[in-house]
Amino acid sequence: MTVEIRTQTVKPVRQTFGHIARRFGDKAASRYQEATYDLQSQTNHHYKPLWDPERDLYDKRRTALEMADWYALKDPRQYYYGSYTMARAKQQEALDRQMEFADRRGLLAQLPAEAREAIVFALVPLRHYEWGANTNLSHVAAYGWGTAVTQAAVMGAMDRLGLAQHLSRIGLLVDGNTGAALDQAHRHWVEHPAWQGLRREVENLFVTRDWFEVLVAQTLVADGLLYPLFFQHFDARMAQRHGPALATVLDHMNRWQDETARWVDATVKTAAAESEANRALIQGWVTPWRSALNAALALLAEATLGTDGAGALAAADAALGARLARLGLASA
């Protein structure tokens, strides 16, 4: 007896959703495309917001920036909910192993008192900065236009809560889980003169209305200056004086910033290239925020790095300038 096995191919009626097919053609789409493109609500808003009756609930006019297609601001990481949560779960597992290792070996708790005090002063207060960044990116997610931007912003907002928690855990490793480091860091944030400039600029962003300006000021300018200053220059200073114990728990911060900068750079570069008006507008946001944040960080850089502080801040600003040039903006 002969058994003949045949296969039949059933051609689907369509390859993807209608709104995706209208944009890309009737062909198989990626999960990122299906979860991102043309999902922004544009018609059925139901009511005018009582706090801003001149605009719709979702309104392109909430930023002065103009785009022919807001979905041009796509995320090069191709993050949608599924890919984002899987990536962050893997990273969290690696981070937890690093923190467990540091805790088990007492890497931070056994540092000299001078080093522990430096960590509590220079790093742990940044958990409040990260909370502020969460608030600012939540504003972008709430009032931004186009799912390509808003979904990346809300993922970034959740990342900032995670980073704030990570900095809190570092404080607990330093003080033996008593919580004293967190209380001291909070006093630094709200009372110490060196921290008040940065705190002021974070709070100024809270009352900035244009969501794209908030995105530029927070993720490009503020992060572009602060992350190198603290997580590279301060980390290197601590490693030189006290060994690599701190570096074992700060690696995640640098890796996260490198990854997130890809999204920020792609978004800003595409928006600036859209028109000369957009380029001028973004430059008009970058210049004053860069100046204000340099001034805000100057005293803090000196307080954390001593005589090396001014040079470290200048190096961070130079790196930001080179980055701006790659985005088609003025570097100085």
Coordinates of C-alpha atoms in Angstrom, one line a residue, residues 145-310:
W145 CA 1.0 62.7 18.8
G146 CA 1.5 59.4 17.0
T147 CA 2.0 56.0 18.6
A148 CA 5.5 55.8 17.3
V149 CA 6.5 58.5 19.8
T150 CA 4.1 57.9 22.6
Q151 CA 4.6 54.2 23.1
A152 CA 8.4 54.7 23.2
A153 CA 7.9 57.6 25.7
V154 CA 5.8 55.5 28.0
M155 CA 8.3 52.7 27.9
G156 CA 11.0 55.3 28.7
A157 CA 8.9 56.5 31.6
M158 CA 8.7 53.0 33.1
D159 CA 12.4 52.6 32.6
R160 CA 13.0 55.7 34.7
L161 CA 11.1 54.3 37.6
G162 CA 13.2 51.2 37.3
L163 CA 16.4 53.3 37.4
A164 CA 15.2 55.2 40.4
Q165 CA 14.6 51.9 42.2
H166 CA 18.0 50.7 41.1
L167 CA 19.7 53.8 42.6
S168 CA 17.6 53.3 45.8
R169 CA 19.0 49.7 46.0
I170 CA 22.5 51.0 45.7
G171 CA 21.8 53.3 48.7
L172 CA 20.6 50.3 50.6
L173 CA 23.7 48.3 49.7
V174 CA 25.8 51.2 51.1
D175 CA 24.0 51.5 54.4
G176 CA 23.3 47.8 55.1
N177 CA 19.5 48.0 54.3
T178 CA 18.8 50.5 57.0
G179 CA 17.4 53.2 54.7
A180 CA 19.6 55.9 56.2
A181 CA 21.2 56.6 52.9
L182 CA 17.9 57.2 51.2
D183 CA 16.9 59.8 53.9
Q184 CA 20.3 61.5 53.6
A185 CA 20.1 61.6 49.8
H186 CA 16.6 63.1 50.0
R187 CA 18.0 65.9 52.3
H188 CA 20.8 66.5 49.8
W189 CA 18.2 66.8 47.0
V190 CA 16.0 69.3 48.7
E191 CA 18.5 71.2 50.9
H192 CA 22.1 71.0 49.7
P193 CA 23.1 74.0 47.6
A194 CA 25.0 71.9 45.0
W195 CA 21.8 70.0 44.1
Q196 CA 19.4 72.9 43.8
G197 CA 20.4 73.9 40.3
L198 CA 19.6 70.5 38.9
R199 CA 16.4 70.2 41.0
R200 CA 15.3 73.6 39.7
E201 CA 15.7 72.6 36.0
V202 CA 13.9 69.3 36.6
E203 CA 11.0 71.3 38.1
N204 CA 11.1 73.8 35.2
L205 CA 10.5 70.9 32.9
F206 CA 7.4 70.0 34.9
V207 CA 5.7 73.2 33.8
T208 CA 7.0 73.2 30.1
R209 CA 3.9 72.7 28.0
D210 CA 5.3 71.7 24.6
W211 CA 5.8 67.9 24.8
F212 CA 8.5 67.8 22.1
E213 CA 10.5 70.4 23.9
V214 CA 10.2 68.3 27.1
L215 CA 11.4 65.3 25.1
V216 CA 14.5 67.2 23.8
A217 CA 15.4 68.8 27.0
Q218 CA 15.1 65.7 29.2
T219 CA 16.4 62.9 27.0
L220 CA 18.8 64.7 24.8
V221 CA 20.2 67.6 26.8
A222 CA 19.8 66.7 30.5
D223 CA 20.6 63.0 30.1
G224 CA 23.3 63.8 27.6
L225 CA 25.2 65.9 30.2
L226 CA 24.3 64.1 33.4
Y227 CA 24.9 60.4 32.5
P228 CA 28.5 60.9 31.4
L229 CA 29.2 63.1 34.4
F230 CA 28.0 60.7 37.0
F231 CA 28.1 57.2 35.5
Q232 CA 31.4 57.6 33.7
H233 CA 33.5 60.4 35.3
F234 CA 32.4 59.9 38.9
D235 CA 32.5 56.1 38.4
A236 CA 36.0 56.3 37.0
R237 CA 37.1 58.5 40.0
M238 CA 35.7 55.9 42.4
A239 CA 37.3 53.0 40.6
Q240 CA 40.7 54.8 40.7
R241 CA 40.5 55.4 44.4
H242 CA 38.5 52.5 45.7
G243 CA 38.5 49.8 43.1
P244 CA 35.7 48.6 40.7
A245 CA 33.1 47.7 43.4
L246 CA 30.8 50.6 42.3
A247 CA 31.2 49.9 38.6
T248 CA 29.7 46.4 39.1
V249 CA 26.3 48.0 39.9
L250 CA 26.5 51.0 37.5
D251 CA 27.1 49.1 34.3
H252 CA 23.3 48.8 33.7
M253 CA 22.9 52.6 33.8
N254 CA 25.4 53.1 31.0
R255 CA 24.0 50.3 28.9
W256 CA 20.5 51.6 29.2
Q257 CA 21.6 55.1 28.2
D258 CA 23.4 53.8 25.1
E259 CA 20.3 51.9 24.0
T260 CA 17.9 54.8 24.7
A261 CA 20.1 57.3 23.0
R262 CA 19.5 55.4 19.7
W263 CA 15.8 56.2 20.0
V264 CA 16.3 59.8 21.1
D265 CA 18.8 60.5 18.3
A266 CA 16.7 58.9 15.6
T267 CA 13.6 60.9 16.7
V268 CA 15.4 64.2 16.9
K269 CA 17.3 63.8 13.7
T270 CA 14.2 62.8 11.7
A271 CA 12.2 65.7 13.1
A272 CA 15.0 68.2 12.4
A273 CA 15.5 67.0 8.9
E274 CA 11.8 67.4 8.2
S275 CA 12.1 71.2 7.6
E276 CA 14.3 74.1 8.3
A277 CA 11.6 75.5 10.6
N278 CA 11.7 72.3 12.7
R279 CA 15.5 72.5 12.8
A280 CA 15.4 76.1 14.0
L281 CA 12.8 75.2 16.5
I282 CA 14.7 72.3 18.0
Q283 CA 17.9 74.4 18.1
G284 CA 16.0 77.1 19.9
W285 CA 15.1 74.5 22.6
V286 CA 18.5 72.9 22.8
T287 CA 20.5 76.1 23.2
P288 CA 18.9 77.6 26.4
W289 CA 18.4 74.2 28.0
R290 CA 22.0 73.3 27.4
S291 CA 23.1 76.5 28.9
A292 CA 20.8 76.2 31.9
L293 CA 21.8 72.6 32.7
N294 CA 25.5 73.3 32.3
A295 CA 25.1 76.1 34.9
A296 CA 23.0 73.8 37.1
L297 CA 25.6 71.0 37.0
A298 CA 28.7 73.2 37.5
L299 CA 28.5 73.4 41.3
L300 CA 27.4 69.8 41.5
A301 CA 30.3 68.6 39.4
E302 CA 32.7 70.5 41.6
A303 CA 31.1 69.0 44.8
T304 CA 31.3 65.5 43.5
L305 CA 34.6 65.5 41.5
G306 CA 36.5 68.3 43.2
T307 CA 39.0 70.1 41.0
D308 CA 38.3 67.6 38.2
G309 CA 34.6 68.6 38.1
A310 CA 34.9 71.5 35.6

